[in-house]
Tab-separated table of C-alpha atoms in Angstrom:
chain	number	residue	atom	x	y	z
A	27	ASP	CA	-18.258	8.855	-12.489
A	28	SER	CA	-19.920	11.077	-14.959
A	29	ALA	CA	-17.762	14.090	-14.308
A	30	ASP	CA	-14.736	11.816	-15.178
A	31	GLN	CA	-16.200	10.523	-18.277
A	32	SER	CA	-16.972	13.969	-19.446
A	33	SER	CA	-13.443	15.116	-18.618
A	34	TRP	CA	-12.122	12.106	-20.749
A	35	LYS	CA	-14.422	12.921	-23.682
A	36	MET	CA	-13.008	16.540	-23.514
A	37	LYS	CA	-9.542	15.027	-23.652
A	38	LEU	CA	-10.125	12.764	-26.573
A	39	GLY	CA	-11.637	15.817	-28.485
A	40	SER	CA	-8.330	17.529	-27.891
A	41	PHE	CA	-6.548	14.416	-29.265
A	42	LYS	CA	-8.881	14.481	-32.257
A	43	LYS	CA	-7.832	17.848	-33.142
A	44	ILE	CA	-4.293	16.913	-32.929
A	45	ALA	CA	-4.592	13.838	-35.164
A	46	GLN	CA	-6.515	16.117	-37.759
A	47	TRP	CA	-3.795	18.582	-37.585
A	48	VAL	CA	-0.968	16.134	-38.090
A	49	GLY	CA	-2.809	13.885	-40.603
A	50	ALA	CA	-3.934	16.730	-42.790
A	51	LYS	CA	-0.471	17.177	-44.566
A	52	LYS	CA	1.381	14.760	-46.667
A	53	HIS	CA	5.126	14.424	-45.370
A	54	LYS	CA	7.922	13.206	-47.515
A	55	ASN	CA	9.217	11.381	-44.278
A	56	PRO	CA	6.144	10.661	-42.356
A	57	PRO	CA	6.483	11.918	-38.825
A	58	VAL	CA	6.617	9.785	-35.558
A	59	ILE	CA	3.987	10.388	-32.917
A	60	ILE	CA	5.140	9.635	-29.239
A	61	LEU	CA	2.629	9.171	-26.468
A	62	LYS	CA	4.131	10.026	-23.303
A	63	SER	CA	1.410	11.270	-21.113
A	64	THR	CA	-0.515	8.321	-18.887
A	65	ASN	CA	-3.857	7.182	-20.630
A	66	ILE	CA	-6.060	4.439	-20.245
A	67	ILE	CA	-5.351	0.845	-21.635
A	68	GLY	CA	-5.956	0.775	-25.128
A	69	PHE	CA	-5.802	4.579	-25.750
A	70	SER	CA	-3.086	4.047	-28.470
A	71	GLU	CA	-5.754	2.145	-30.345
A	72	GLN	CA	-8.182	4.819	-30.153
A	73	PHE	CA	-5.610	7.619	-31.340
A	74	ARG	CA	-4.405	5.124	-34.252
A	75	GLY	CA	-7.980	5.203	-35.291
A	76	LEU	CA	-8.223	9.071	-35.156
A	77	LEU	CA	-5.028	8.986	-37.292
A	78	ASP	CA	-6.266	6.583	-39.651
A	79	ASN	CA	-9.458	8.887	-40.311
A	80	THR	CA	-7.066	11.581	-41.585
A	81	PRO	CA	-5.980	12.045	-45.353
A	82	PHE	CA	-2.476	11.078	-44.466
A	83	GLY	CA	-2.463	9.697	-40.927
A	84	LYS	CA	-1.920	6.057	-41.997
A	85	THR	CA	1.468	6.788	-42.905
A	86	ILE	CA	2.234	8.361	-39.459
A	87	LYS	CA	4.122	6.074	-36.925
A	88	LEU	CA	2.729	5.783	-33.359
A	89	LEU	CA	4.755	4.909	-30.481
A	90	VAL	CA	4.197	4.615	-26.628
A	91	ASN	CA	6.933	5.917	-24.458
A	92	PRO	CA	5.704	6.586	-20.825
A	93	GLU	CA	7.714	8.533	-18.648
A	94	PHE	CA	8.640	7.596	-14.911
A	95	LEU	CA	9.368	10.988	-13.251
A	96	ARG	CA	9.089	11.440	-9.613
A	97	GLU	CA	7.995	14.988	-8.208
A	98	GLY	CA	10.962	16.802	-7.221
A	99	PHE	CA	13.371	14.494	-9.215
A	100	ALA	CA	12.475	15.191	-12.720
A	101	PHE	CA	15.945	16.315	-13.940
A	102	GLU	CA	17.540	13.126	-11.992
A	103	ASP	CA	14.828	10.660	-13.402
A	104	THR	CA	15.397	11.916	-16.933
A	105	ALA	CA	19.213	12.007	-16.799
A	106	LYS	CA	19.484	8.436	-15.113
A	107	PRO	CA	16.145	6.494	-15.740
A	108	TRP	CA	15.774	3.279	-14.157
A	109	ARG	CA	14.382	1.747	-17.186
A	110	ILE	CA	13.015	2.974	-20.787
A	111	ILE	CA	9.783	1.594	-22.115
A	112	VAL	CA	9.255	1.925	-25.843
A	113	GLY	CA	5.880	0.378	-27.305
A	114	ALA	CA	5.261	0.064	-30.973
A	115	ASP	CA	2.651	-2.171	-32.863
A	116	ASN	CA	5.350	-2.332	-35.607
A	117	LYS	CA	8.808	-2.810	-34.416
A	118	ASN	CA	10.475	-1.077	-37.220
A	119	ASP	CA	8.482	2.133	-36.127
A	120	ALA	CA	10.511	2.206	-33.078
A	121	LYS	CA	14.048	2.248	-34.426
A	122	PRO	CA	14.310	6.266	-34.744
A	123	LEU	CA	13.566	6.598	-31.055
A	124	LEU	CA	15.744	3.581	-29.940
A	125	ASP	CA	18.546	5.120	-31.798
A	126	ILE	CA	18.287	8.469	-30.087
A	127	TYR	CA	18.212	6.685	-26.573
A	128	LYS	CA	21.037	4.369	-27.457
A	129	LYS	CA	23.075	7.616	-28.368
A	130	VAL	CA	22.099	9.347	-25.111
A	131	TYR	CA	22.027	6.813	-22.393
A	132	PRO	CA	24.716	4.128	-21.429
A	133	SER	CA	23.905	0.598	-22.330
A	134	LYS	CA	23.506	-0.335	-18.695
A	135	ILE	CA	20.237	1.106	-18.631
A	136	PRO	CA	17.336	-1.364	-19.535
A	137	ILE	CA	15.485	-0.834	-22.532
A	138	ILE	CA	12.181	-2.580	-22.900
A	139	LYS	CA	10.724	-2.928	-26.147
A	140	THR	CA	7.138	-4.221	-26.485
A	141	ASP	CA	3.864	-3.283	-28.050
A	142	CYS	CA	1.613	-0.218	-27.363
A	143	LYS	CA	-0.893	-1.629	-25.299
A	144	SER	CA	1.716	-3.397	-23.190
A	145	ALA	CA	3.715	-0.267	-22.788
A	146	GLU	CA	0.497	1.633	-21.349
A	147	LEU	CA	-0.207	-1.115	-18.882
A	148	ILE	CA	3.517	-0.969	-17.633
A	149	LYS	CA	2.928	2.705	-16.807
A	150	LEU	CA	-0.277	2.167	-15.020
A	151	ALA	CA	0.572	-1.126	-13.268
A	152	SER	CA	3.873	0.566	-11.840
A	153	ASN	CA	1.892	3.170	-10.287
A	154	VAL	CA	-0.839	0.818	-8.972
A	155	TYR	CA	1.951	-1.442	-7.424
A	156	LEU	CA	3.507	1.503	-5.546
A	157	ALA	CA	-0.078	2.523	-4.342
A	158	HIS	CA	-0.933	-1.074	-3.205
A	159	ARG	CA	2.719	-1.273	-1.569
A	160	LEU	CA	2.090	2.017	0.429
A	161	ALA	CA	-1.430	1.026	1.367
A	162	PHE	CA	-0.297	-2.304	2.629
A	163	ILE	CA	2.333	-0.490	5.273
A	164	HIS	CA	-0.233	2.103	6.016
A	165	GLU	CA	-2.672	-0.707	7.025
A	166	ILE	CA	-0.138	-2.477	8.952
A	167	ALA	CA	0.823	0.824	10.701
A	168	ASP	CA	-2.733	1.516	11.369
A	169	PHE	CA	-3.144	-1.645	13.170
A	170	ALA	CA	0.021	-1.379	15.057
A	171	ARG	CA	-1.094	2.034	16.392
A	172	LEU	CA	-4.428	0.498	17.709
A	173	GLU	CA	-2.536	-2.088	19.370
A	174	LYS	CA	0.181	0.331	20.625
A	175	LEU	CA	3.006	-2.013	18.780
A	176	ASP	CA	6.493	-0.658	17.683
A	177	ILE	CA	5.727	0.496	14.019
A	178	GLU	CA	9.105	1.138	12.958
A	179	SER	CA	10.539	-2.117	14.039
A	180	ILE	CA	7.602	-3.972	12.414
A	181	ARG	CA	8.358	-1.816	9.050
A	182	LYS	CA	12.098	-3.096	9.211
A	183	GLY	CA	11.277	-6.461	10.224
A	184	ILE	CA	9.104	-6.893	7.017
A	185	GLY	CA	11.172	-4.657	4.751
A	186	LEU	CA	14.572	-6.187	5.338
A	187	ASP	CA	13.277	-9.303	3.534
A	188	GLN	CA	15.259	-8.722	0.298
A	189	ARG	CA	12.140	-9.645	-1.854
A	190	ILE	CA	10.072	-6.776	-0.184
A	191	GLY	CA	12.696	-3.967	0.587
A	192	LEU	CA	12.614	-0.665	2.766
A	193	ASP	CA	12.268	1.576	-0.215
A	194	TYR	CA	8.974	3.304	-0.785
A	195	PHE	CA	7.849	1.528	2.301
A	196	ASN	CA	6.975	4.451	4.867
A	197	PRO	CA	3.795	4.985	6.689
A	198	GLY	CA	2.268	8.463	6.546
A	199	LEU	CA	-1.204	9.819	5.980
A	200	GLY	CA	-1.666	7.828	2.818
A	201	PHE	CA	-0.540	8.128	-0.753
A	202	GLY	CA	-1.374	11.370	-2.523
A	203	GLY	CA	-0.131	13.325	-5.513
A	204	SER	CA	-1.339	13.499	-8.986
A	205	CYS	CA	-0.206	10.266	-10.129
A	206	LEU	CA	-0.909	7.165	-7.859
A	207	PRO	CA	-4.619	7.889	-6.732
A	208	LYS	CA	-5.346	8.962	-10.575
A	209	ASP	CA	-3.687	5.791	-11.741
A	210	CYS	CA	-5.503	3.543	-9.678
A	211	ILE	CA	-8.848	5.112	-10.979
A	212	LEU	CA	-7.640	5.123	-14.572
A	213	ILE	CA	-6.538	1.539	-14.921
A	214	ASN	CA	-10.277	0.589	-14.137
A	215	SER	CA	-11.798	3.500	-16.317
A	216	ASP	CA	-15.165	2.805	-17.803
A	217	GLU	CA	-13.522	3.997	-21.085
A	218	CYS	CA	-11.488	0.783	-21.260
A	219	LYS	CA	-12.996	-1.569	-23.973
A	220	ASN	CA	-12.303	-4.605	-21.727
A	221	LYS	CA	-14.248	-5.061	-18.358
A	222	PHE	CA	-11.430	-6.493	-16.393
A	223	THR	CA	-11.232	-5.012	-12.726
A	224	PHE	CA	-7.842	-4.523	-11.012
A	225	GLU	CA	-9.024	-5.392	-7.572
A	226	SER	CA	-5.468	-4.381	-6.238
A	227	ALA	CA	-6.216	-0.602	-7.337
A	228	VAL	CA	-9.637	-0.694	-6.034
A	229	SER	CA	-8.310	-2.099	-2.490
A	230	ALA	CA	-5.368	0.409	-2.415
A	231	MET	CA	-7.830	3.222	-2.831
A	232	ALA	CA	-10.236	1.984	-0.148
A	233	VAL	CA	-7.448	1.425	2.486
A	234	ASN	CA	-6.182	5.193	1.506
A	235	ASP	CA	-9.792	6.459	2.179
A	236	LYS	CA	-10.071	4.386	5.519
A	237	LEU	CA	-6.811	5.691	6.800
A	238	ILE	CA	-8.122	9.393	7.023
A	239	MET	CA	-11.414	8.296	8.628
A	240	ASN	CA	-9.782	6.265	11.082
A	241	LEU	CA	-7.614	9.279	12.150
A	242	VAL	CA	-10.753	11.501	12.263
A	243	ASN	CA	-12.271	8.926	14.641
A	244	THR	CA	-9.168	8.786	16.749
A	245	LEU	CA	-9.242	12.663	16.734
A	246	LYS	CA	-12.805	12.664	17.874
A	247	LYS	CA	-11.963	10.230	20.668
A	248	THR	CA	-9.115	12.349	21.962
A	249	LEU	CA	-11.075	15.726	21.807
A	250	HIS	CA	-14.488	14.154	22.411
A	251	ILE	CA	-15.968	17.169	20.443
A	252	LEU	CA	-14.477	18.134	17.166
A	253	LYS	CA	-16.708	21.003	16.344
A	254	GLY	CA	-15.292	24.430	17.195
A	255	LYS	CA	-11.831	23.180	18.010
A	256	LYS	CA	-8.782	24.530	16.393
A	257	ILE	CA	-6.451	21.811	14.632
A	258	THR	CA	-3.213	22.981	13.217
A	259	ILE	CA	-1.706	20.870	10.310
A	260	LEU	CA	1.926	21.429	9.625
A	261	GLY	CA	2.525	20.748	5.991
A	262	ALA	CA	-0.081	20.846	3.088
A	263	ALA	CA	2.147	19.479	0.070
A	264	PHE	CA	1.457	15.953	-1.011
A	265	LYS	CA	5.119	14.987	-0.090
A	266	SER	CA	8.225	16.726	1.557
A	267	GLU	CA	10.281	19.583	0.222
A	268	ILE	CA	7.900	20.601	-2.333
A	269	ASP	CA	4.789	23.051	-2.769
A	270	ASP	CA	2.456	20.864	-4.651
A	271	THR	CA	-0.792	20.186	-2.907
A	272	ARG	CA	-2.302	18.062	-5.780
A	273	GLY	CA	-3.866	14.933	-3.914
A	274	SER	CA	-2.429	16.012	-0.675
A	275	ARG	CA	-3.594	13.922	2.046
A	276	ALA	CA	-3.050	16.504	4.531
A	277	VAL	CA	-5.626	18.708	2.587
A	278	LYS	CA	-7.911	15.606	2.337
A	279	LEU	CA	-7.974	15.425	6.049
A	280	ALA	CA	-8.221	19.091	6.521
A	281	GLN	CA	-11.378	18.959	4.199
A	282	THR	CA	-12.769	16.090	6.082
A	283	LEU	CA	-12.522	17.889	9.621
A	284	LYS	CA	-13.879	21.263	8.248
A	285	LYS	CA	-17.037	19.359	7.295
A	286	ARG	CA	-17.157	18.405	11.086
A	287	GLY	CA	-16.808	22.150	12.257
A	288	VAL	CA	-13.168	22.005	13.055
A	289	ASN	CA	-10.976	25.210	12.561
A	290	VAL	CA	-8.263	23.842	10.369
A	291	VAL	CA	-5.159	26.003	10.154
A	292	PHE	CA	-2.093	25.151	7.847
A	293	HIS	CA	1.385	26.013	8.266
A	294	ASP	CA	3.618	25.181	5.425
A	295	PRO	CA	6.580	27.331	4.602
A	296	TYR	CA	6.989	25.891	1.042
A	297	LEU	CA	3.629	27.247	-0.155
A	298	SER	CA	4.132	30.549	1.899
A	299	LYS	CA	7.509	31.023	-0.009
A	300	SER	CA	5.752	30.304	-3.362
A	301	ASN	CA	2.695	32.662	-2.330
A	302	LYS	CA	0.500	29.608	-3.146
A	303	SER	CA	-2.989	28.965	-1.633
A	304	ILE	CA	-4.767	25.862	-0.696
A	305	GLU	CA	-7.723	24.707	-2.336
A	306	GLY	CA	-11.076	24.694	-0.617
A	307	LYS	CA	-10.759	27.862	1.279
A	308	LEU	CA	-8.437	26.493	3.789
A	309	THR	CA	-6.247	29.099	6.047
A	310	LEU	CA	-2.687	29.016	5.386
A	311	GLU	CA	-0.770	30.846	8.110
A	312	PRO	CA	2.908	31.725	7.402
A	313	ASP	CA	3.669	32.526	10.980
A	314	LEU	CA	4.411	29.176	13.082
A	315	LYS	CA	3.369	30.683	16.277
A	316	LYS	CA	-0.095	32.106	14.991
A	317	ALA	CA	-0.783	28.868	13.358
A	318	VAL	CA	-0.447	26.751	16.519
A	319	LYS	CA	-1.593	29.241	18.940
A	320	GLY	CA	-4.812	27.953	20.671
A	321	SER	CA	-4.525	24.780	18.848
A	322	SER	CA	-5.868	21.650	20.570
A	323	ILE	CA	-4.003	19.175	18.242
A	324	ILE	CA	-0.983	19.538	15.940
A	325	ILE	CA	-0.869	17.164	12.963
A	326	ILE	CA	2.221	16.646	10.805
A	327	GLY	CA	0.652	16.704	7.305
A	328	THR	CA	3.817	16.846	5.564
A	329	PRO	CA	7.194	15.692	6.802
A	330	HIS	CA	9.229	18.682	5.771
A	331	LYS	CA	12.571	18.293	7.440
A	332	ASN	CA	12.601	21.875	8.802
A	333	PHE	CA	9.721	20.807	11.208
A	334	VAL	CA	12.223	18.870	13.036
A	335	SER	CA	13.863	22.012	14.378
A	336	ILE	CA	10.603	23.284	15.951
A	337	ASN	CA	11.261	23.987	19.733
A	338	PRO	CA	8.376	21.842	21.755
A	339	ASN	CA	8.941	24.288	24.709
A	340	LEU	CA	8.058	27.315	22.638
A	341	ILE	CA	5.066	25.530	21.555
A	342	SER	CA	3.860	24.149	24.543
A	343	LYS	CA	3.399	27.656	26.034
A	344	ILE	CA	0.858	28.715	23.387
A	345	VAL	CA	-1.118	25.673	22.566
A	346	LYS	CA	-4.335	24.862	24.225
A	347	LEU	CA	-3.801	21.200	24.444
A	348	LYS	CA	-0.586	19.291	24.270
A	349	PHE	CA	-1.442	16.633	21.371
A	350	VAL	CA	0.683	15.831	18.522
A	351	VAL	CA	-0.283	13.533	15.531
A	352	ASP	CA	3.111	12.162	13.784
A	353	TYR	CA	2.312	9.372	11.495
A	354	PHE	CA	5.706	10.055	9.643
A	355	GLY	CA	7.838	9.593	12.824
A	356	LEU	CA	9.498	13.033	11.984
A	357	LEU	CA	9.638	14.619	15.345
A	358	ASN	CA	11.830	13.581	18.122
A	359	LYS	CA	9.244	11.972	20.557
A	360	ALA	CA	11.238	11.971	23.717
A	361	ARG	CA	12.102	15.805	23.216
A	362	TRP	CA	8.426	16.559	22.859
A	363	GLU	CA	7.191	14.332	25.647
A	364	LYS	CA	9.540	15.997	27.946
A	365	GLN	CA	7.435	19.196	27.333
A	366	GLY	CA	4.365	17.249	28.278
A	367	PHE	CA	3.134	16.623	24.778
A	368	LYS	CA	1.227	13.305	24.106
A	369	PHE	CA	1.708	11.707	20.727
A	370	ILE	CA	-0.757	9.773	18.529
């Protein structure tokens, strides 16, 4: 949309300043610029053009070396990467960086040497694939819920095929974070010179959005009227054991419910501990009892491990209605049902 295009122009303006700064001075040994951040396909060509328009920019070497860091595992993924991608339009330009990597990392870590544009696509396509993979298992799980089928058996029955696998194949509220949704949009950016449409990225986002709306409709059928009801969401972060709410599906769900007049209250010990707030003026209650008191539905928004130890007997005495939504399969269902809770 126009906001994204405006943001991109601002970003390009920042890179123009960098190019002018680096290319304004003559260097005895021309520097090597390494692009690590995720950009549109073909951005390296644009940046090369910015460099070439400076007095000494044509001598500067340009590489694309995308990073693949999971939130909460940046150190581990830097120390032991699954693969290293180095893109250079002139193979000789990559030698200094490759020499460093060969000294730092053991030979068993694969190094893919390619051109700049291919390196850009590898980064974006990797995240689009992960998004599409998650969208697939979420859609399967959504249908299984509708038909009251055994979701975990279905997940294992599919994932035990070695060509598919069980890693990164768990249903929840959808995929969030600062990478997967962004890259599904970025790979089809209007700023890309080619007009190719990656339909897998479009469909992954569509399934992700549909999942939230299906849940909202389920909640409406359960409560009959949403307006004025209190719903407690346990966990606001986009993944477990962190306090990062960027692209959080729990927050997206809360915003959708709030527009329908629901009183949404979050409880997330990780956010409370770091004194973080939630965007959109959503309530964050550090005390669990206060968060669930008078609530009509409790929703697991983030599968933080410490939620497993919540005592359903204590919760059953202070909620208004005994309903739990647990798309992650985090809670001991039998233990909660023993206290009269119904599961969605």
